[in-house]
Amino acid sequence: MWKEFIVFIHALATVSGMGTAIFLQIHAALYLVHEVRIRDQKIYEIGHKVIMISLGILVLSGLGFLIYYAANAPETLSNEKIYGKSLMVVLLILNGIVVHKKVQDTLKTQVGKGIFEGMPFQQIRAFFYNGTLSISFWGLIFILGTFRTLNNVFGIEIYIATIISILILSGGVAHILAVFELRRQNKQK
């Protein structure tokens, strides 16, 4: 019974965190590039709280899994997927802390303008980098949690290599998106 409860809470936290992150990304792409409104600050404040609470619940339910398996099925703890997912959750928490400060400050200064209007290229790229990391890690955590057939398939070095690859590739994607955003702004002038 405890395992089912932990699975339910863990899945709920994953879906609510990932769903909120995706919603905020879509909202930004559709609305914030044109004009930031005062209500957007509240939307992002609430969204950030949902994401951080979801990540906190993921950490707690993840610890619950570790305790459950240590007591009932210690061999399960040799599954290195557990540790790969844990690293990704830590990175999501760090990214969430950075994003929150950046986004809230920017939303306050950009009211009435597009979110990237007048912003230097490096700052635009940083926004896209954080967003790309968020979507990539949430998606990968969801996939790893959903497909039990991936249990005990890869060693920790594969998870670390995947994390490093996401960090690098997200930088490239963010650069490309920032270039397109600057071109979009230049066409509007």
PDB file of C-alpha atoms in Angstrom:
ATOM      1  CA  MET A   1       0.000   0.000   0.000  1.00  0.00           C
ATOM      2  CA  TRP A   2       2.794   2.483   0.843  1.00  0.00           C
ATOM      3  CA  LYS A   3       4.491   1.876  -2.478  1.00  0.00           C
ATOM      4  CA  GLU A   4       1.292   2.675  -4.395  1.00  0.00           C
ATOM      5  CA  PHE A   5       0.845   5.862  -2.363  1.00  0.00           C
ATOM      6  CA  ILE A   6       4.433   6.933  -3.082  1.00  0.00           C
ATOM      7  CA  VAL A   7       4.001   6.124  -6.796  1.00  0.00           C
ATOM      8  CA  PHE A   8       0.793   8.192  -6.927  1.00  0.00           C
ATOM      9  CA  ILE A   9       2.350  11.207  -5.175  1.00  0.00           C
ATOM     10  CA  HIS A  10       5.491  10.946  -7.306  1.00  0.00           C
ATOM     11  CA  ALA A  11       3.485  10.774 -10.549  1.00  0.00           C
ATOM     12  CA  LEU A  12       1.226  13.647  -9.471  1.00  0.00           C
ATOM     13  CA  ALA A  13       4.249  15.828  -8.663  1.00  0.00           C
ATOM     14  CA  THR A  14       5.884  14.994 -11.996  1.00  0.00           C
ATOM     15  CA  VAL A  15       2.767  15.760 -14.027  1.00  0.00           C
ATOM     16  CA  SER A  16       1.949  18.976 -12.157  1.00  0.00           C
ATOM     17  CA  GLY A  17       5.530  20.268 -12.331  1.00  0.00           C
ATOM     18  CA  MET A  18       6.065  19.345 -15.954  1.00  0.00           C
ATOM     19  CA  GLY A  19       2.592  20.528 -16.974  1.00  0.00           C
ATOM     20  CA  THR A  20       3.109  23.898 -15.320  1.00  0.00           C
ATOM     21  CA  ALA A  21       6.551  24.293 -16.901  1.00  0.00           C
ATOM     22  CA  ILE A  22       5.121  23.527 -20.343  1.00  0.00           C
ATOM     23  CA  PHE A  23       2.196  25.909 -19.779  1.00  0.00           C
ATOM     24  CA  LEU A  24       4.548  28.744 -18.799  1.00  0.00           C
ATOM     25  CA  GLN A  25       6.734  28.103 -21.858  1.00  0.00           C
ATOM     26  CA  ILE A  26       3.735  28.154 -24.198  1.00  0.00           C
ATOM     27  CA  HIS A  27       2.330  31.258 -22.492  1.00  0.00           C
ATOM     28  CA  ALA A  28       5.664  33.042 -22.898  1.00  0.00           C
ATOM     29  CA  ALA A  29       5.922  32.079 -26.571  1.00  0.00           C
ATOM     30  CA  LEU A  30       2.372  33.166 -27.392  1.00  0.00           C
ATOM     31  CA  TYR A  31       1.962  36.289 -25.274  1.00  0.00           C
ATOM     32  CA  LEU A  32       5.065  37.612 -23.567  1.00  0.00           C
ATOM     33  CA  VAL A  33       7.051  38.180 -26.751  1.00  0.00           C
ATOM     34  CA  HIS A  34       4.409  40.732 -27.748  1.00  0.00           C
ATOM     35  CA  GLU A  35       3.529  42.418 -24.447  1.00  0.00           C
ATOM     36  CA  VAL A  36       4.084  41.727 -20.768  1.00  0.00           C
ATOM     37  CA  ARG A  37       1.069  42.602 -18.645  1.00  0.00           C
ATOM     38  CA  ILE A  38       0.888  43.020 -14.887  1.00  0.00           C
ATOM     39  CA  ARG A  39      -1.153  39.825 -14.552  1.00  0.00           C
ATOM     40  CA  ASP A  40       1.724  37.883 -16.142  1.00  0.00           C
ATOM     41  CA  GLN A  41       3.781  38.523 -12.999  1.00  0.00           C
ATOM     42  CA  LYS A  42       1.135  36.734 -10.925  1.00  0.00           C
ATOM     43  CA  ILE A  43       0.819  33.881 -13.423  1.00  0.00           C
ATOM     44  CA  TYR A  44       4.570  33.274 -13.268  1.00  0.00           C
ATOM     45  CA  GLU A  45       4.699  33.677  -9.492  1.00  0.00           C
ATOM     46  CA  ILE A  46       1.998  31.030  -9.027  1.00  0.00           C
ATOM     47  CA  GLY A  47       3.519  28.815 -11.727  1.00  0.00           C
ATOM     48  CA  HIS A  48       6.934  28.984 -10.083  1.00  0.00           C
ATOM     49  CA  LYS A  49       5.419  27.995  -6.729  1.00  0.00           C
ATOM     50  CA  VAL A  50       3.656  25.010  -8.324  1.00  0.00           C
ATOM     51  CA  ILE A  51       6.891  23.899  -9.983  1.00  0.00           C
ATOM     52  CA  MET A  52       9.009  24.279  -6.851  1.00  0.00           C
ATOM     53  CA  ILE A  53       6.400  22.520  -4.674  1.00  0.00           C
ATOM     54  CA  SER A  54       6.255  19.733  -7.282  1.00  0.00           C
ATOM     55  CA  LEU A  55      10.045  19.414  -7.191  1.00  0.00           C
ATOM     56  CA  GLY A  56       9.972  19.340  -3.390  1.00  0.00           C
ATOM     57  CA  ILE A  57       7.361  16.580  -3.464  1.00  0.00           C
ATOM     58  CA  LEU A  58       9.467  14.714  -6.037  1.00  0.00           C
ATOM     59  CA  VAL A  59      12.446  14.865  -3.684  1.00  0.00           C
ATOM     60  CA  LEU A  60      10.376  13.697  -0.702  1.00  0.00           C
ATOM     61  CA  SER A  61       8.620  10.918  -2.621  1.00  0.00           C
ATOM     62  CA  GLY A  62      11.984   9.925  -4.132  1.00  0.00           C
ATOM     63  CA  LEU A  63      13.374   9.615  -0.609  1.00  0.00           C
ATOM     64  CA  GLY A  64      10.250   7.631   0.237  1.00  0.00           C
ATOM     65  CA  PHE A  65      11.093   5.219  -2.594  1.00  0.00           C
ATOM     66  CA  LEU A  66      14.657   4.855  -1.310  1.00  0.00           C
ATOM     67  CA  ILE A  67      13.436   4.077   2.216  1.00  0.00           C
ATOM     68  CA  TYR A  68      10.781   1.669   0.939  1.00  0.00           C
ATOM     69  CA  TYR A  69      13.216  -0.194  -1.302  1.00  0.00           C
ATOM     70  CA  ALA A  70      15.955  -0.258   1.348  1.00  0.00           C
ATOM     71  CA  ALA A  71      13.499  -1.991   3.686  1.00  0.00           C
ATOM     72  CA  ASN A  72      11.678  -4.240   1.200  1.00  0.00           C
ATOM     73  CA  ALA A  73      13.786  -4.774  -1.924  1.00  0.00           C
ATOM     74  CA  PRO A  74      17.394  -3.603  -1.403  1.00  0.00           C
ATOM     75  CA  GLU A  75      18.480  -4.994  -4.788  1.00  0.00           C
ATOM     76  CA  THR A  76      16.329  -2.287  -6.426  1.00  0.00           C
ATOM     77  CA  LEU A  77      18.757   0.354  -5.153  1.00  0.00           C
ATOM     78  CA  SER A  78      21.353  -0.952  -7.618  1.00  0.00           C
ATOM     79  CA  ASN A  79      19.251   0.523 -10.455  1.00  0.00           C
ATOM     80  CA  GLU A  80      21.390   3.468 -11.562  1.00  0.00           C
ATOM     81  CA  LYS A  81      18.385   5.112 -13.208  1.00  0.00           C
ATOM     82  CA  ILE A  82      17.409   6.241  -9.700  1.00  0.00           C
ATOM     83  CA  TYR A  83      20.616   8.234  -9.363  1.00  0.00           C
ATOM     84  CA  GLY A  84      20.475   9.623 -12.905  1.00  0.00           C
ATOM     85  CA  LYS A  85      16.936  10.923 -12.314  1.00  0.00           C
ATOM     86  CA  SER A  86      18.026  12.356  -8.964  1.00  0.00           C
ATOM     87  CA  LEU A  87      20.791  14.355 -10.639  1.00  0.00           C
ATOM     88  CA  MET A  88      18.276  15.734 -13.121  1.00  0.00           C
ATOM     89  CA  VAL A  89      15.900  16.767 -10.324  1.00  0.00           C
ATOM     90  CA  VAL A  90      18.745  18.597  -8.570  1.00  0.00           C
ATOM     91  CA  LEU A  91      19.512  20.442 -11.818  1.00  0.00           C
ATOM     92  CA  LEU A  92      15.820  21.313 -12.253  1.00  0.00           C
ATOM     93  CA  ILE A  93      15.728  22.760  -8.735  1.00  0.00           C
ATOM     94  CA  LEU A  94      18.831  24.874  -9.391  1.00  0.00           C
ATOM     95  CA  ASN A  95      17.445  25.977 -12.756  1.00  0.00           C
ATOM     96  CA  GLY A  96      14.112  26.834 -11.125  1.00  0.00           C
ATOM     97  CA  ILE A  97      15.788  29.047  -8.551  1.00  0.00           C
ATOM     98  CA  VAL A  98      17.741  30.910 -11.262  1.00  0.00           C
ATOM     99  CA  VAL A  99      14.728  31.231 -13.574  1.00  0.00           C
ATOM    100  CA  HIS A 100      12.438  32.554 -10.854  1.00  0.00           C
ATOM    101  CA  LYS A 101      14.666  35.506  -9.985  1.00  0.00           C
ATOM    102  CA  LYS A 102      15.387  36.325 -13.628  1.00  0.00           C
ATOM    103  CA  VAL A 103      11.811  36.050 -14.857  1.00  0.00           C
ATOM    104  CA  GLN A 104      10.207  37.979 -12.010  1.00  0.00           C
ATOM    105  CA  ASP A 105      12.690  40.863 -12.308  1.00  0.00           C
ATOM    106  CA  THR A 106      12.255  40.980 -16.077  1.00  0.00           C
ATOM    107  CA  LEU A 107       8.463  40.872 -15.939  1.00  0.00           C
ATOM    108  CA  LYS A 108       8.490  43.898 -13.619  1.00  0.00           C
ATOM    109  CA  THR A 109      10.710  45.975 -15.920  1.00  0.00           C
ATOM    110  CA  GLN A 110       9.091  44.916 -19.200  1.00  0.00           C
ATOM    111  CA  VAL A 111       5.412  45.693 -18.453  1.00  0.00           C
ATOM    112  CA  GLY A 112       3.867  47.148 -21.607  1.00  0.00           C
ATOM    113  CA  LYS A 113       6.686  45.806 -23.829  1.00  0.00           C
ATOM    114  CA  GLY A 114       7.718  42.445 -25.214  1.00  0.00           C
ATOM    115  CA  ILE A 115       9.685  40.390 -22.717  1.00  0.00           C
ATOM    116  CA  PHE A 116      12.861  40.554 -24.813  1.00  0.00           C
ATOM    117  CA  GLU A 117      12.449  44.112 -26.094  1.00  0.00           C
ATOM    118  CA  GLY A 118      15.656  46.081 -25.570  1.00  0.00           C
ATOM    119  CA  MET A 119      17.359  43.106 -23.955  1.00  0.00           C
ATOM    120  CA  PRO A 120      20.959  42.213 -24.904  1.00  0.00           C
ATOM    121  CA  PHE A 121      21.583  39.020 -26.860  1.00  0.00           C
ATOM    122  CA  GLN A 122      23.311  37.239 -23.955  1.00  0.00           C
ATOM    123  CA  GLN A 123      20.343  37.790 -21.676  1.00  0.00           C
ATOM    124  CA  ILE A 124      17.871  36.569 -24.316  1.00  0.00           C
ATOM    125  CA  ARG A 125      20.044  33.495 -24.827  1.00  0.00           C
ATOM    126  CA  ALA A 126      20.116  32.860 -21.058  1.00  0.00           C
ATOM    127  CA  PHE A 127      16.298  32.909 -20.950  1.00  0.00           C
ATOM    128  CA  PHE A 128      16.073  30.409 -23.776  1.00  0.00           C
ATOM    129  CA  TYR A 129      18.792  28.260 -22.174  1.00  0.00           C
ATOM    130  CA  ASN A 130      16.905  28.006 -18.887  1.00  0.00           C
ATOM    131  CA  GLY A 131      13.667  27.206 -20.720  1.00  0.00           C
ATOM    132  CA  THR A 132      15.294  24.563 -22.890  1.00  0.00           C
ATOM    133  CA  LEU A 133      16.918  22.930 -19.865  1.00  0.00           C
ATOM    134  CA  SER A 134      13.607  22.906 -18.033  1.00  0.00           C
ATOM    135  CA  ILE A 135      11.648  21.254 -20.825  1.00  0.00           C
ATOM    136  CA  SER A 136      14.445  18.764 -21.587  1.00  0.00           C
ATOM    137  CA  PHE A 137      14.933  17.590 -18.016  1.00  0.00           C
ATOM    138  CA  TRP A 138      11.219  17.457 -17.180  1.00  0.00           C
ATOM    139  CA  GLY A 139      10.606  15.414 -20.334  1.00  0.00           C
ATOM    140  CA  LEU A 140      13.466  13.027 -19.678  1.00  0.00           C
ATOM    141  CA  ILE A 141      12.489  12.547 -16.028  1.00  0.00           C
ATOM    142  CA  PHE A 142       8.937  11.794 -17.165  1.00  0.00           C
ATOM    143  CA  ILE A 143      10.124   9.242 -19.741  1.00  0.00           C
ATOM    144  CA  LEU A 144      12.509   7.547 -17.302  1.00  0.00           C
ATOM    145  CA  GLY A 145       9.783   7.325 -14.680  1.00  0.00           C
ATOM    146  CA  THR A 146       7.149   6.058 -17.082  1.00  0.00           C
ATOM    147  CA  PHE A 147       9.083   3.298 -18.829  1.00  0.00           C
ATOM    148  CA  ARG A 148      10.101   0.668 -16.321  1.00  0.00           C
ATOM    149  CA  THR A 149      11.725  -1.245 -19.154  1.00  0.00           C
ATOM    150  CA  LEU A 150      14.581   1.251 -18.799  1.00  0.00           C
ATOM    151  CA  ASN A 151      15.354  -0.030 -15.286  1.00  0.00           C
ATOM    152  CA  ASN A 152      18.899  -1.390 -14.998  1.00  0.00           C
ATOM    153  CA  VAL A 153      19.560  -0.773 -18.707  1.00  0.00           C
ATOM    154  CA  PHE A 154      22.089   2.065 -18.455  1.00  0.00           C
ATOM    155  CA  GLY A 155      24.915   2.767 -16.066  1.00  0.00           C
ATOM    156  CA  ILE A 156      25.330   6.073 -14.266  1.00  0.00           C
ATOM    157  CA  GLU A 157      27.939   7.165 -16.814  1.00  0.00           C
ATOM    158  CA  ILE A 158      25.251   7.136 -19.532  1.00  0.00           C
ATOM    159  CA  TYR A 159      23.003   9.331 -17.398  1.00  0.00           C
ATOM    160  CA  ILE A 160      25.855  11.729 -16.703  1.00  0.00           C
ATOM    161  CA  ALA A 161      26.752  11.820 -20.413  1.00  0.00           C
ATOM    162  CA  THR A 162      23.085  12.484 -21.228  1.00  0.00           C
ATOM    163  CA  ILE A 163      22.962  15.333 -18.709  1.00  0.00           C
ATOM    164  CA  ILE A 164      26.136  16.879 -20.123  1.00  0.00           C
ATOM    165  CA  SER A 165      24.762  16.488 -23.656  1.00  0.00           C
ATOM    166  CA  ILE A 166      21.526  18.228 -22.667  1.00  0.00           C
ATOM    167  CA  LEU A 167      23.498  21.060 -21.056  1.00  0.00           C
ATOM    168  CA  ILE A 168      25.556  21.516 -24.246  1.00  0.00           C
ATOM    169  CA  LEU A 169      22.733  21.028 -26.771  1.00  0.00           C
ATOM    170  CA  SER A 170      20.467  23.381 -24.825  1.00  0.00           C
ATOM    171  CA  GLY A 171      23.139  26.037 -25.225  1.00  0.00           C
ATOM    172  CA  GLY A 172      23.066  25.569 -28.995  1.00  0.00           C
ATOM    173  CA  VAL A 173      19.281  25.590 -29.172  1.00  0.00           C
ATOM    174  CA  ALA A 174      19.149  28.688 -26.947  1.00  0.00           C
ATOM    175  CA  HIS A 175      21.642  30.470 -29.209  1.00  0.00           C
ATOM    176  CA  ILE A 176      19.584  29.710 -32.315  1.00  0.00           C
ATOM    177  CA  LEU A 177      16.334  30.806 -30.634  1.00  0.00           C
ATOM    178  CA  ALA A 178      17.945  34.038 -29.432  1.00  0.00           C
ATOM    179  CA  VAL A 179      19.156  34.814 -32.972  1.00  0.00           C
ATOM    180  CA  PHE A 180      15.627  34.243 -34.310  1.00  0.00           C
ATOM    181  CA  GLU A 181      14.180  36.466 -31.577  1.00  0.00           C
ATOM    182  CA  LEU A 182      16.542  39.316 -32.474  1.00  0.00           C
ATOM    183  CA  ARG A 183      15.658  38.921 -36.150  1.00  0.00           C
ATOM    184  CA  ARG A 184      11.951  38.994 -35.264  1.00  0.00           C
ATOM    185  CA  GLN A 185      12.467  42.213 -33.308  1.00  0.00           C
ATOM    186  CA  ASN A 186      14.466  43.799 -36.128  1.00  0.00           C
ATOM    187  CA  LYS A 187      11.726  43.009 -38.660  1.00  0.00           C
ATOM    188  CA  GLN A 188       9.179  44.812 -36.481  1.00  0.00           C
ATOM    189  CA  LYS A 189      11.198  48.044 -36.451  1.00  0.00           C
TER     190      LYS A 189
END
